[in-house]
PDB file of C-alpha atoms in Angstrom:
ATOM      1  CA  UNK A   1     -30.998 -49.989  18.509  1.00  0.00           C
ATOM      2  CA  UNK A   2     -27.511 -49.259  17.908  1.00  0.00           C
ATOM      3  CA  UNK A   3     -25.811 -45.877  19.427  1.00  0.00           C
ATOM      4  CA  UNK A   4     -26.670 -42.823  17.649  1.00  0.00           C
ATOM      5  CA  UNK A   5     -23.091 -40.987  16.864  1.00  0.00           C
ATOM      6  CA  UNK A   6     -22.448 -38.107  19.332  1.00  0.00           C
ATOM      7  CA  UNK A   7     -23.243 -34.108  18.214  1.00  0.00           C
ATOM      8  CA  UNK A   8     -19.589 -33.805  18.561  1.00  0.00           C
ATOM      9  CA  UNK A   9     -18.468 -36.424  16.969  1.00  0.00           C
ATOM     10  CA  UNK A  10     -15.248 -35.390  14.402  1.00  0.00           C
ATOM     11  CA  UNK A  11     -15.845 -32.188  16.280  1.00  0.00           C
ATOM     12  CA  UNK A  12     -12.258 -29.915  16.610  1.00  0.00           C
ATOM     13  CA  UNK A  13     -13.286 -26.557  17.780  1.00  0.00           C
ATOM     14  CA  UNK A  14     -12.130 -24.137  14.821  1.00  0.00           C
ATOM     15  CA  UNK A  15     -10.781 -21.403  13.968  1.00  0.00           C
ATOM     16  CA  UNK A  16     -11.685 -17.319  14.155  1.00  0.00           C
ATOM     17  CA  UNK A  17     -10.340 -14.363  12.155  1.00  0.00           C
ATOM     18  CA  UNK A  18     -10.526 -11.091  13.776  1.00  0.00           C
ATOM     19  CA  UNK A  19      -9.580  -8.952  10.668  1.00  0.00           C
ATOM     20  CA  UNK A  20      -9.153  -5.089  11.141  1.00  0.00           C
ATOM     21  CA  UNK A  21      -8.506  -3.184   8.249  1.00  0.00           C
ATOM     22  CA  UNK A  22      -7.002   0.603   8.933  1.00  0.00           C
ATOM     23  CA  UNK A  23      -6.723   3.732   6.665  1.00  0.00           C
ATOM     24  CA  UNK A  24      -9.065   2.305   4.075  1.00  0.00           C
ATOM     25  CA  UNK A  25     -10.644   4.466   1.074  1.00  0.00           C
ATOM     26  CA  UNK A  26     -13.560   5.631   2.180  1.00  0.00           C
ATOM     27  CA  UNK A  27     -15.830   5.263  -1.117  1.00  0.00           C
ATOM     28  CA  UNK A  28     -14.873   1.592  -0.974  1.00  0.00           C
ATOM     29  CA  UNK A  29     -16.312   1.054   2.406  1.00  0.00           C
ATOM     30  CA  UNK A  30     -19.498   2.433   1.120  1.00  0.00           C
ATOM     31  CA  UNK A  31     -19.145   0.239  -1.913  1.00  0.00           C
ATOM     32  CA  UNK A  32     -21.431  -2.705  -1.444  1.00  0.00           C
ATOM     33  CA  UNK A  33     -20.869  -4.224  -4.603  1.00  0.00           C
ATOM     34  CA  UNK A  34     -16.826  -3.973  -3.690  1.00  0.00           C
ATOM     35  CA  UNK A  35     -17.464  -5.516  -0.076  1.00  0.00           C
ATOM     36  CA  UNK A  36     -19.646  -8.374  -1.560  1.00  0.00           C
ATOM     37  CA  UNK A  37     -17.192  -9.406  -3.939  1.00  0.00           C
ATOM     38  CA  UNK A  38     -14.270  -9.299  -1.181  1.00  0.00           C
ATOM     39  CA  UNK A  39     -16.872 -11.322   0.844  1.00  0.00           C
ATOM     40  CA  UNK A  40     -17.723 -13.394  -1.616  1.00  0.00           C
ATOM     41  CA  UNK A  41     -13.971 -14.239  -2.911  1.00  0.00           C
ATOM     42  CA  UNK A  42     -13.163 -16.031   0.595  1.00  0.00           C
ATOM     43  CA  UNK A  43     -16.511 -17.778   0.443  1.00  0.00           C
ATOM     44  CA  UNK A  44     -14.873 -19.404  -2.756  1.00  0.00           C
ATOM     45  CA  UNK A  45     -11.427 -19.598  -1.514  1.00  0.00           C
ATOM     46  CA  UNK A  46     -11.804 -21.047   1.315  1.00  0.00           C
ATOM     47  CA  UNK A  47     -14.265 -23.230   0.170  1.00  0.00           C
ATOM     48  CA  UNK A  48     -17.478 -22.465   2.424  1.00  0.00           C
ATOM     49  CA  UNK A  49     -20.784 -22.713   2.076  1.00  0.00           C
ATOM     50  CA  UNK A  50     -22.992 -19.745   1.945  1.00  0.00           C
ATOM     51  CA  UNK A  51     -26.755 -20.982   3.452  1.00  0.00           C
ATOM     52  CA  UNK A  52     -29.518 -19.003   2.497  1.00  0.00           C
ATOM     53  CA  UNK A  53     -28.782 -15.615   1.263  1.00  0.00           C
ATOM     54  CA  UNK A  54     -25.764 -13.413   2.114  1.00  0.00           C
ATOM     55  CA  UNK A  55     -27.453 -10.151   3.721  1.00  0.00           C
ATOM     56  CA  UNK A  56     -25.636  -6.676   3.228  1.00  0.00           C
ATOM     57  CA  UNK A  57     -27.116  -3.464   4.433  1.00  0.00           C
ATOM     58  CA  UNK A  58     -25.867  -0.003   3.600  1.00  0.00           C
ATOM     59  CA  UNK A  59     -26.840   2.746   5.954  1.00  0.00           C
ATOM     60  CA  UNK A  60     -26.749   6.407   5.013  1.00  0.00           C
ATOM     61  CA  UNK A  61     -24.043   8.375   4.803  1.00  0.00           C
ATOM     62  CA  UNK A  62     -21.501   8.904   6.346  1.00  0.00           C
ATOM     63  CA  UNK A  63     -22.438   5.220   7.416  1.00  0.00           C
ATOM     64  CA  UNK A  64     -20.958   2.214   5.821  1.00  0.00           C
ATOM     65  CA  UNK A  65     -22.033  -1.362   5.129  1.00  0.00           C
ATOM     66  CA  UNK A  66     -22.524  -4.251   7.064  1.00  0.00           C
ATOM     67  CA  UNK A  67     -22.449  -7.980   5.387  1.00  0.00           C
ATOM     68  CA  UNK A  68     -23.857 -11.172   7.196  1.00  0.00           C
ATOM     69  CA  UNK A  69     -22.879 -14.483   5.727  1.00  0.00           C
ATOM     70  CA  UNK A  70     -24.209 -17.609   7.371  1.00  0.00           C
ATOM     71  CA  UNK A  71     -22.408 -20.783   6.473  1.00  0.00           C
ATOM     72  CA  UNK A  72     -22.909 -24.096   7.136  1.00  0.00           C
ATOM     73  CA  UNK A  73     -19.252 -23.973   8.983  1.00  0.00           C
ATOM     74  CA  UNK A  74     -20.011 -20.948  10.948  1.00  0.00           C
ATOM     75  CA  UNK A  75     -20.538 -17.382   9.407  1.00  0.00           C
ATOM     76  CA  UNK A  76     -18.584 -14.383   8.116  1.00  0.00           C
ATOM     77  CA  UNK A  77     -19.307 -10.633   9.223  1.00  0.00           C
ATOM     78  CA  UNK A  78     -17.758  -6.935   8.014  1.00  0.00           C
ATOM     79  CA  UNK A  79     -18.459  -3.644   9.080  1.00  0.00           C
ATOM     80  CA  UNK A  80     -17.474  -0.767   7.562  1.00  0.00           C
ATOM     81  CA  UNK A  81     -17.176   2.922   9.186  1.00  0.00           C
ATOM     82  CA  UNK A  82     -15.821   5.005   6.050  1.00  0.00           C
ATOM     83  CA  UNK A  83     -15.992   8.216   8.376  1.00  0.00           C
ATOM     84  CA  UNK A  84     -12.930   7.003  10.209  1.00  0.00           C
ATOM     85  CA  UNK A  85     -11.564   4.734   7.342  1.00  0.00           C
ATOM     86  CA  UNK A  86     -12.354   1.634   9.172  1.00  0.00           C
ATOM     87  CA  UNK A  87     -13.115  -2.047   8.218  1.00  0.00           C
ATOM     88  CA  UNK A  88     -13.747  -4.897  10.131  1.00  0.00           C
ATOM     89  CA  UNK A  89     -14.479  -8.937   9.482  1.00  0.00           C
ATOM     90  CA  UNK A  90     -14.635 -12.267  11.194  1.00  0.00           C
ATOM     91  CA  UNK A  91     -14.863 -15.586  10.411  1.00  0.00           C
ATOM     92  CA  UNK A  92     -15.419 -18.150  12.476  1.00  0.00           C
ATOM     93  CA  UNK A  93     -15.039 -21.887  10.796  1.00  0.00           C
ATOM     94  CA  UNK A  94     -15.903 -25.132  12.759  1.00  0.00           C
ATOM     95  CA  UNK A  95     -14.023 -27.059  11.274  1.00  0.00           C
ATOM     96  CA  UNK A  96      -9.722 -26.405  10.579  1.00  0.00           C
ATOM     97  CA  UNK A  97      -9.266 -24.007   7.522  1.00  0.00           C
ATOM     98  CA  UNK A  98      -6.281 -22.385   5.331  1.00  0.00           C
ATOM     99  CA  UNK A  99      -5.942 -18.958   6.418  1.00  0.00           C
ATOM    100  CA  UNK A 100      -6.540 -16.357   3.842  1.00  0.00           C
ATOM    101  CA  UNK A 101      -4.607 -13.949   2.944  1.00  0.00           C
ATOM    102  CA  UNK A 102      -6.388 -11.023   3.989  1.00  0.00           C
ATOM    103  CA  UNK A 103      -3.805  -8.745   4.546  1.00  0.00           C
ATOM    104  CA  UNK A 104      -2.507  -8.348   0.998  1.00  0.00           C
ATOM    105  CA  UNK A 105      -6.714  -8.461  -0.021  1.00  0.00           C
ATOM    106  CA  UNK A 106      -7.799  -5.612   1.686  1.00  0.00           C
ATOM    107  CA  UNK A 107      -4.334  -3.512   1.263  1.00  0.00           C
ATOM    108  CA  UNK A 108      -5.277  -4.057  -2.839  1.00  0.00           C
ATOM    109  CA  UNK A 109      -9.362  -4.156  -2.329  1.00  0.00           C
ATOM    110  CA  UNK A 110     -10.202  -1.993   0.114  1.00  0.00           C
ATOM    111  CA  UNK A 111      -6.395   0.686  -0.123  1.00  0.00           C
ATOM    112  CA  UNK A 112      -5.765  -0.191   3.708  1.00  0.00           C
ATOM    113  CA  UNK A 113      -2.898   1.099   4.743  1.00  0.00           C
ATOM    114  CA  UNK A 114      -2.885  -1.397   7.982  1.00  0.00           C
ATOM    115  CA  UNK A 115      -4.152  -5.016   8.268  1.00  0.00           C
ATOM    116  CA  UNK A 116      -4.397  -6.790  11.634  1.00  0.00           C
ATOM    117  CA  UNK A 117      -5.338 -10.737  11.802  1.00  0.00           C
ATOM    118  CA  UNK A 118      -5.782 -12.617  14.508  1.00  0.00           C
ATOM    119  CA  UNK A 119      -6.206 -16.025  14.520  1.00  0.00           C
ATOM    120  CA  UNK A 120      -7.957 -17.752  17.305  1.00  0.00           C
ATOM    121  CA  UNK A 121      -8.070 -21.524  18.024  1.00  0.00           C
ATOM    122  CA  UNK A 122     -11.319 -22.348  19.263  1.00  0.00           C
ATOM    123  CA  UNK A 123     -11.199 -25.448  21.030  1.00  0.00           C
ATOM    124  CA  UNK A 124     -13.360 -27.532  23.672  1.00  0.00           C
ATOM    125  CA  UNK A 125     -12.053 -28.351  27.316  1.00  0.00           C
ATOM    126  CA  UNK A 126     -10.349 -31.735  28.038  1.00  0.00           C
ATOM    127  CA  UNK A 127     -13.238 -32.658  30.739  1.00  0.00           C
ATOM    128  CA  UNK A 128     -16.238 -32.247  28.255  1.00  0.00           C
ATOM    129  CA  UNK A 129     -14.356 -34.252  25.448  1.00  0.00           C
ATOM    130  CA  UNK A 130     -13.912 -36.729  28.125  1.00  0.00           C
ATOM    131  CA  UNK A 131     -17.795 -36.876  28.724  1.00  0.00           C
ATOM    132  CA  UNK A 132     -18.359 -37.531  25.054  1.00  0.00           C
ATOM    133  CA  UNK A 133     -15.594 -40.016  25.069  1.00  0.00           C
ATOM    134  CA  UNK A 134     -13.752 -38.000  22.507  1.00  0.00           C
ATOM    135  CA  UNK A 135      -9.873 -37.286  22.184  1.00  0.00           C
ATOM    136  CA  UNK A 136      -8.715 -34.048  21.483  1.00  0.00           C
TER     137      UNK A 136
END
């Protein structure tokens, strides 16, 4: 019986994007429809693949939304808190991906006045690579 491949075979860890968006118009944050589409437009982008349904829940006022994408690389979240003008996403990719350019997005999409990324490699220690006879 020959060896089965390992679970972590061609496996590299990733990347997360820890987006917050500051000073944003408060009817978009409420906008579902808005969000979706901004949600939907780095699905396409980036090339991902939505599984299943993307869920998005809009509580009542002054409440915002809150979108759940699961993908077969990972997933994609937002959070919105119009009351304080507030917008927040993250995607986490398993595999290596272009970054997008949320800054710009959400500046035009959303009116944020301030857009902080951050980019985080997520990546596997040396010693368990080791144990699957991997390389980094």
């Amino acid at each position: 019986m020959p060896d089965e491949p390992s679970p972590l075979a061609g496996f590299a860890g990733g990347t997360e994007w820890i987006i917050d968006a500051s000073g944003c118009c408060e009817a978009h944050l409420r906008d579902a429809t808005r969000l979706r589409a901004v949600c939907d437009d780095v699905v396409a982008d980036l090339g991902l693949s939505v599984v299943g349904e993307p869920q998005l829940h809009t509580f009542p006022e002054p409440g915002g939304v809150t979108a759940l994408y699961l993908l077969s690389e990972s997933h994609l979240a937002c959070h919105t808190y119009p009351e304080f003008g507030f917008a927040t996403f993250n995607l986490y990719c398993c595999r290596r991906r272009r970054a997008w350019d949320w800054e710009s997005e959400l500046v035009q999409r959303l009116e944020a006045e301030s857009v902080t990324v951050r980019q985080v490699a997520r990546e596997m220690r040396s010693s368990v690579l080791a144990k699957e006879g991997l390389k980094p």
